[in-house]
């Protein structure tokens, strides 16, 4: 080999050696099957892409969280400012003045009710408890003779009742721990009408949902035990199209409202549902029928006899009006005939 071709041969051999070395390095860097590396599926590739995007957006998420915290803080501040007029619940709770008046729901009629009525009683007690907790002048709330079907229904459907606050739930009868002279049984059959509430007394509401099957039972029980009794002055302020029977929670809420306003009429019209068709007594249709209705109400509110008498009085008045109209029309007809 000549001296001229020797450098060219050496250079070409060096190039071939470098190419072979680079090919070997590439082969060594590629993952081999069976050496712990497997081909990546499309699903795995998507996961890797999402993971990479999540990492890239970490700072952005952190910034959004900061903005959200600031926005909530501003909302809370605006809420506090808007509630500065006294509508804030916490503010109301601080302004509460507890009444010394004791209000008792007598649950001693458990055996007289079917399960459907027991469930209604439970709902009404729940409403009483909730309203008393929200009231500005909450009463000393007692639930007495608690047991039987009512307790079983509450255990099954309202297990949280054992944690109720500001209520005295007792299995004993109210007469066992409250003096007889302090008791006043609220019953619509009583001839006595309340004028105002005495906060030193304990007022009893009969826990009976019976759809008038046991009419006059609470009045009889109060009379037999020598307990004072009275009815709310409903007939003095309200005239209703429907029967004057009030639910337990309505009586309870009327008393709470009266303790706040000291106005029976306002208490009645705030609490009574619209379906009762209640109107003030001074807007009654006729003064004569109003007097008769008032007399029948004084004889026993919510009684069927008073309702029947009221309906008879209305029919009599309608009959007299129709009779008078006929007489007037006949007289005018006679006068119009030429003589």
Short mmCIF file of C-alpha atoms in Angstrom, two decimals, residues 97-106 127-128 131-142 184-188 194-206 230-234 246-272:
data_model
loop_
_atom_site.label_atom_id
_atom_site.label_comp_id
_atom_site.label_asym_id
_atom_site.label_seq_id
_atom_site.Cartn_x
_atom_site.Cartn_y
_atom_site.Cartn_z
CA UNK A 97 -85.05 36.39 77.62
CA UNK A 98 -86.35 33.10 79.04
CA UNK A 99 -89.87 33.13 80.40
CA UNK A 100 -90.67 31.53 83.74
CA UNK A 101 -93.98 30.27 82.33
CA UNK A 102 -94.15 26.48 82.23
CA UNK A 103 -95.86 24.91 79.23
CA UNK A 104 -96.64 21.21 79.44
CA UNK A 105 -97.74 18.75 76.76
CA UNK A 106 -99.62 15.98 78.55
CA UNK A 127 -92.65 21.75 65.78
CA UNK A 128 -93.20 22.97 69.34
CA UNK A 131 -90.37 27.08 67.71
CA UNK A 132 -89.45 27.29 71.39
CA UNK A 133 -85.74 27.12 70.51
CA UNK A 134 -86.17 30.02 68.07
CA UNK A 135 -88.42 32.16 70.28
CA UNK A 136 -87.31 35.43 71.83
CA UNK A 137 -89.09 34.46 75.05
CA UNK A 138 -88.89 30.65 75.23
CA UNK A 139 -90.99 28.91 77.86
CA UNK A 140 -90.04 26.16 80.29
CA UNK A 141 -91.08 23.27 78.04
CA UNK A 142 -92.22 19.98 79.62
CA UNK A 184 -104.10 25.50 84.46
CA UNK A 185 -105.36 23.02 81.87
CA UNK A 186 -106.00 24.60 78.45
CA UNK A 187 -109.14 23.05 77.01
CA UNK A 188 -111.60 24.44 74.49
CA UNK A 194 -108.06 33.56 79.56
CA UNK A 195 -107.48 37.29 79.62
CA UNK A 196 -103.72 37.18 80.09
CA UNK A 197 -100.98 34.68 80.90
CA UNK A 198 -99.59 34.33 84.40
CA UNK A 199 -95.90 33.42 84.04
CA UNK A 200 -95.85 31.88 87.53
CA UNK A 201 -98.31 29.21 86.39
CA UNK A 202 -97.91 25.92 84.51
CA UNK A 203 -100.24 25.62 81.51
CA UNK A 204 -101.12 22.13 80.26
CA UNK A 205 -101.92 21.24 76.65
CA UNK A 206 -103.56 17.87 76.07
CA UNK A 230 -109.43 27.74 80.78
CA UNK A 231 -109.60 28.30 77.05
CA UNK A 232 -107.72 30.74 74.86
CA UNK A 233 -109.76 33.92 74.11
CA UNK A 234 -110.18 32.88 70.49
CA UNK A 246 -106.46 24.09 67.07
CA UNK A 247 -103.50 21.74 66.73
CA UNK A 248 -101.16 21.31 69.69
CA UNK A 249 -98.36 23.25 68.00
CA UNK A 250 -100.76 26.10 67.11
CA UNK A 251 -101.72 26.55 70.78
CA UNK A 252 -98.04 26.37 71.73
CA UNK A 253 -97.00 28.93 69.10
CA UNK A 254 -99.86 31.32 69.97
CA UNK A 255 -98.62 31.40 73.57
CA UNK A 256 -95.04 32.07 72.42
CA UNK A 257 -96.27 34.88 70.16
CA UNK A 258 -98.37 36.42 72.93
CA UNK A 259 -95.38 36.43 75.30
CA UNK A 260 -93.53 38.48 72.69
CA UNK A 261 -96.27 40.88 71.58
CA UNK A 262 -98.71 40.87 74.55
CA UNK A 263 -101.49 41.12 71.96
CA UNK A 264 -103.91 38.19 71.59
CA UNK A 265 -105.31 39.29 68.23
CA UNK A 266 -101.86 39.69 66.70
CA UNK A 267 -100.84 36.32 68.14
CA UNK A 268 -103.89 34.57 66.66
CA UNK A 269 -103.58 36.07 63.18
CA UNK A 270 -99.82 35.46 63.08
CA UNK A 271 -100.12 31.75 63.87
CA UNK A 272 -103.51 30.56 62.57
#
